[in-house]
Amino acid sequence: NAGVTQTPKFQVLKTGQSMTLQCAQDMNHNSMYWYRQDPGMGLRLIYYSASEGTTDKGEVPNGYNVSRLNKREFSLRLESAAPSQTSVYFCASSGGRSSYNEQFFGPGTRLTVL
Amino acid sequence: GEDVEQSLFLSVREGDSSVINCTYTDSSSTYLYWYKQEPGAGLQLLTYIFSNMDMKQDQRLTVLLNKKDKHLSLRIADTQTGDSAIYFCAERIDDKIIFGKGTRLHILP
């Protein structure tokens, strides 16, 4: 079990470039999430997907789009990157057998937009 | 509304107890969590408490929940250098988990 995997680990973009962050989980979880983490701001939810085929906006969705490609994969796209999107991005999943619905996190993608 | 507040920094001497406090605003929370983040890594669940409990103990960790005041605390007994990390308080509301900003725990020799 790899858990939650994210690619790439690091990325540098120029303003206006686009890119897609990939996330996959092998735990058969229904729910998947994208967060960004900024110093002093904690984790902020960008988008989430409660089940395959559904996506919903979180706290900070502007400038991002998501695709729940199948049950395993949930990608985050930046169409036109801006310096304000410099951050560490975490993907997470939940929905296993535990009653307390723990979220499992990937290792993060460190994105810098110049 | 949904908001989770916690102090940003805590310094504790090695061997002492650490107490990290958190307040939340949504009384419909079902579960409350403490996550730990070590440098350069994602978050890992440390412990959790169901909203109808008031205390949970797990080895060196004690979680106290005061539902009336919407206050959650995490006590780490005999704090060790390996406990140095950022600790996030979080509450579950429906499908979402709302995280606090995190408390950075610094261990003094």
CSV table of C-alpha atoms in Angstrom, one decimal:
chain,number,residue,atom,x,y,z
A,1,ASN,CA,0.0,0.0,0.0
A,2,ALA,CA,1.5,3.3,-1.1
A,3,GLY,CA,-1.2,5.3,0.6
A,4,VAL,CA,-1.6,8.8,-1.0
A,5,THR,CA,1.0,9.7,-3.7
A,6,GLN,CA,1.5,13.1,-5.2
A,7,THR,CA,3.5,14.2,-8.3
A,8,PRO,CA,5.6,16.2,-8.7
A,9,LYS,CA,7.3,16.8,-5.4
A,10,PHE,CA,8.7,20.2,-6.5
A,11,GLN,CA,7.8,22.6,-9.3
A,12,VAL,CA,8.8,26.1,-10.4
A,13,LEU,CA,6.5,28.0,-12.8
A,14,LYS,CA,6.5,31.4,-14.4
A,15,THR,CA,3.5,33.6,-14.0
A,16,GLY,CA,0.9,32.6,-16.6
A,17,GLN,CA,2.0,29.0,-17.1
A,18,SER,CA,-0.3,26.2,-16.4
A,19,MET,CA,0.2,22.8,-14.7
A,20,THR,CA,-1.6,19.9,-13.2
A,21,LEU,CA,-0.8,18.4,-9.8
A,22,GLN,CA,-1.5,14.7,-9.7
A,23,CYS,CA,-2.8,12.7,-6.7
A,24,ALA,CA,-3.6,9.0,-6.4
A,25,GLN,CA,-4.7,6.8,-3.5
A,26,ASP,CA,-4.8,3.0,-3.3
A,27,MET,CA,-7.0,2.7,-0.2
A,28,ASN,CA,-10.3,2.6,-2.0
A,29,HIS,CA,-11.4,5.8,-0.3
A,30,ASN,CA,-14.5,7.7,-1.5
A,31,SER,CA,-13.4,11.2,-0.5
A,32,MET,CA,-10.4,13.1,-1.7
A,33,TYR,CA,-9.2,16.7,-0.9
A,34,TRP,CA,-6.8,19.3,-2.0
A,35,TYR,CA,-5.3,21.7,0.5
A,36,ARG,CA,-2.8,24.5,0.4
A,37,GLN,CA,-0.5,25.3,3.3
A,38,ASP,CA,1.0,28.7,3.7
A,39,PRO,CA,3.1,30.0,6.7
A,40,GLY,CA,0.9,31.2,9.5
A,41,MET,CA,-2.3,30.2,7.6
A,42,GLY,CA,-2.5,26.5,8.4
A,43,LEU,CA,-4.2,24.3,5.8
A,44,ARG,CA,-6.9,25.7,3.6
A,45,LEU,CA,-9.3,23.5,1.6
A,46,ILE,CA,-9.2,24.3,-2.1
A,47,TYR,CA,-11.6,21.6,-3.5
A,48,TYR,CA,-12.9,18.3,-2.4
A,49,SER,CA,-14.6,15.3,-3.9
A,50,ALA,CA,-17.0,13.3,-1.7
A,51,SER,CA,-17.3,10.5,-4.2
A,52,GLU,CA,-16.3,9.6,-7.7
A,53,GLY,CA,-18.0,12.0,-10.2
A,54,THR,CA,-18.6,14.9,-7.7
A,55,THR,CA,-16.5,17.9,-6.8
A,56,ASP,CA,-17.2,20.8,-4.5
A,57,LYS,CA,-15.5,24.1,-3.7
A,58,GLY,CA,-13.6,24.6,-0.5
A,59,GLU,CA,-12.5,27.8,1.2
A,60,VAL,CA,-10.1,29.0,-1.5
A,61,PRO,CA,-11.1,27.7,-5.0
A,62,ASN,CA,-10.3,30.7,-7.1
A,63,GLY,CA,-7.6,30.1,-9.7
A,64,TYR,CA,-7.9,26.3,-9.5
A,65,ASN,CA,-9.9,23.5,-11.2
A,66,VAL,CA,-10.1,19.9,-10.3
A,67,SER,CA,-10.9,16.6,-11.9
A,68,ARG,CA,-12.0,13.4,-10.1
A,69,LEU,CA,-10.8,11.1,-12.9
A,70,ASN,CA,-11.8,7.9,-11.2
A,71,LYS,CA,-12.0,6.6,-7.6
A,72,ARG,CA,-8.3,6.6,-7.3
A,73,GLU,CA,-7.2,9.9,-8.8
A,74,PHE,CA,-7.9,13.5,-8.1
A,75,SER,CA,-6.0,16.2,-10.0
A,76,LEU,CA,-5.6,19.9,-9.4
A,77,ARG,CA,-5.0,22.3,-12.3
A,78,LEU,CA,-3.7,25.8,-12.3
A,79,GLU,CA,-4.7,27.3,-15.6
A,80,SER,CA,-2.7,30.5,-15.3
A,81,ALA,CA,-0.3,30.5,-12.4
A,82,ALA,CA,0.2,33.6,-10.2
A,83,PRO,CA,2.8,34.3,-7.5
A,84,SER,CA,0.0,34.2,-4.9
A,85,GLN,CA,-0.3,30.5,-5.7
A,86,THR,CA,3.2,29.8,-4.4
A,87,SER,CA,2.5,27.3,-1.6
A,88,VAL,CA,2.8,23.7,-0.5
A,89,TYR,CA,-0.1,21.6,-1.8
A,90,PHE,CA,-1.4,18.5,0.0
A,91,CYS,CA,-3.7,15.9,-1.3
A,92,ALA,CA,-5.7,13.8,1.2
A,93,SER,CA,-8.2,11.0,1.2
A,94,SER,CA,-10.7,9.5,3.6
A,95,GLY,CA,-13.5,7.0,3.7
A,96,GLY,CA,-12.1,3.7,5.0
A,97,ARG,CA,-13.6,1.4,7.5
A,98,SER,CA,-12.7,3.5,10.6
A,99,SER,CA,-15.6,5.2,12.1
A,100,TYR,CA,-13.6,8.4,12.8
A,101,ASN,CA,-12.9,9.0,9.1
A,102,GLU,CA,-9.2,9.7,9.4
A,103,GLN,CA,-7.8,11.8,6.5
A,104,PHE,CA,-4.5,10.4,5.0
A,105,PHE,CA,-2.2,12.9,3.5
A,106,GLY,CA,0.3,12.7,0.7
A,107,PRO,CA,3.8,14.1,1.0
A,108,GLY,CA,3.0,17.4,-0.6
A,109,THR,CA,4.0,19.4,-3.7
A,110,ARG,CA,6.1,22.5,-3.2
A,111,LEU,CA,5.2,25.0,-5.9
A,112,THR,CA,6.9,28.3,-6.6
A,113,VAL,CA,5.5,30.7,-9.1
A,114,LEU,CA,7.9,33.4,-10.2
B,1,GLY,CA,-19.5,29.4,11.2
B,2,GLU,CA,-16.5,27.1,11.0
B,3,ASP,CA,-13.4,28.3,12.7
B,4,VAL,CA,-10.6,26.5,14.7
B,5,GLU,CA,-8.2,28.6,16.7
B,6,GLN,CA,-4.9,27.6,18.3
B,7,SER,CA,-1.8,29.5,19.4
B,8,LEU,CA,1.0,29.5,16.9
B,9,PHE,CA,4.0,28.6,19.2
B,10,LEU,CA,4.8,26.7,22.3
B,11,SER,CA,8.2,26.1,23.9
B,12,VAL,CA,8.7,23.3,26.5
B,13,ARG,CA,11.7,21.8,28.2
B,14,GLU,CA,12.6,18.2,27.5
B,15,GLY,CA,10.9,16.0,30.0
B,16,ASP,CA,8.2,18.4,30.9
B,17,SER,CA,4.5,18.1,29.8
B,18,SER,CA,3.3,20.1,26.8
B,19,VAL,CA,-0.2,21.3,26.6
B,20,ILE,CA,-1.6,22.6,23.3
B,21,ASN,CA,-5.0,24.3,23.4
B,22,CYS,CA,-7.6,24.8,20.7
B,23,THR,CA,-11.0,26.3,20.4
B,24,TYR,CA,-13.6,25.6,17.8
B,25,THR,CA,-16.9,27.2,16.9
B,26,ASP,CA,-19.2,24.7,15.3
B,27,SER,CA,-21.2,22.7,17.8
B,28,SER,CA,-22.2,20.1,15.2
B,29,SER,CA,-18.7,18.7,15.0
B,30,THR,CA,-18.8,14.9,15.2
B,31,TYR,CA,-15.1,14.2,15.7
B,32,LEU,CA,-12.1,16.3,16.8
B,33,TYR,CA,-8.6,15.5,15.8
B,34,TRP,CA,-5.0,16.2,16.5
B,35,TYR,CA,-2.6,15.9,13.6
B,36,LYS,CA,1.2,16.1,13.7
B,37,GLN,CA,3.3,17.5,10.9
B,38,GLU,CA,7.1,16.9,10.9
B,39,PRO,CA,9.4,19.1,8.7
B,40,GLY,CA,9.0,18.4,5.0
B,41,ALA,CA,6.2,15.9,5.5
B,42,GLY,CA,2.4,15.7,5.2
B,43,LEU,CA,0.1,15.5,8.2
B,44,GLN,CA,-0.4,12.3,10.2
B,45,LEU,CA,-3.2,11.6,12.6
B,46,LEU,CA,-2.0,11.6,16.2
B,47,THR,CA,-5.2,11.0,18.0
B,48,TYR,CA,-8.9,11.8,17.8
B,49,ILE,CA,-11.9,12.1,20.1
B,50,PHE,CA,-15.6,11.6,19.5
B,51,SER,CA,-17.7,14.6,20.4
B,52,ASN,CA,-19.7,12.8,23.1
B,53,MET,CA,-16.5,12.0,25.0
B,54,ASP,CA,-14.7,14.3,27.4
B,55,MET,CA,-11.3,12.6,27.7
B,56,LYS,CA,-9.1,10.1,25.9
B,57,GLN,CA,-5.7,8.8,26.9
B,58,ASP,CA,-3.3,7.0,24.7
B,59,GLN,CA,0.2,6.3,26.2
B,60,ARG,CA,1.8,9.8,26.6
B,61,LEU,CA,-1.1,11.6,25.0
B,62,THR,CA,-4.2,12.9,26.8
B,63,VAL,CA,-7.0,14.7,25.0
B,64,LEU,CA,-9.5,16.7,26.9
B,65,LEU,CA,-12.7,18.0,25.4
B,66,ASN,CA,-15.0,20.6,27.0
B,67,LYS,CA,-17.9,20.6,24.6
B,68,LYS,CA,-19.8,23.4,26.5
B,69,ASP,CA,-16.8,25.8,26.0
B,70,LYS,CA,-15.8,24.2,22.6
B,71,HIS,CA,-12.3,23.8,23.9
B,72,LEU,CA,-9.9,20.9,23.1
B,73,SER,CA,-6.5,20.3,24.5
B,74,LEU,CA,-3.6,17.9,23.8
B,75,ARG,CA,-1.3,17.0,26.6
B,76,ILE,CA,2.0,15.3,25.8
B,77,ALA,CA,3.7,13.8,28.9
B,78,ASP,CA,7.5,13.6,29.2
B,79,THR,CA,8.1,15.7,26.1
B,80,GLN,CA,10.9,14.4,24.0
B,81,THR,CA,13.0,15.9,21.1
B,82,GLY,CA,11.1,13.7,18.7
B,83,ASP,CA,7.9,15.5,19.6
B,84,SER,CA,9.2,18.7,17.9
B,85,ALA,CA,6.6,19.3,15.1
B,86,ILE,CA,3.6,21.4,14.2
B,87,TYR,CA,0.4,20.1,15.8
B,88,PHE,CA,-3.0,20.8,14.1
B,89,CYS,CA,-6.3,20.8,15.8
B,90,ALA,CA,-9.2,19.9,13.5
B,91,GLU,CA,-12.9,19.3,13.6
B,92,ARG,CA,-15.1,17.2,11.3
B,93,ILE,CA,-18.2,18.8,9.9
B,94,ASP,CA,-20.1,16.5,7.4
B,95,ASP,CA,-17.6,15.6,4.7
B,96,LYS,CA,-15.0,18.2,5.6
B,97,ILE,CA,-12.3,18.6,8.1
B,98,ILE,CA,-11.6,22.1,9.3
B,99,PHE,CA,-8.0,22.7,10.5
B,100,GLY,CA,-6.5,25.2,12.8
B,101,LYS,CA,-3.4,27.1,11.8
B,102,GLY,CA,-1.1,24.8,13.8
B,103,THR,CA,1.0,25.1,16.9
B,104,ARG,CA,4.7,24.8,16.4
B,105,LEU,CA,6.1,22.9,19.4
B,106,HIS,CA,9.8,23.7,20.2
B,107,ILE,CA,11.7,21.5,22.7
B,108,LEU,CA,14.3,23.2,24.9
B,109,PRO,CA,17.2,21.1,26.1
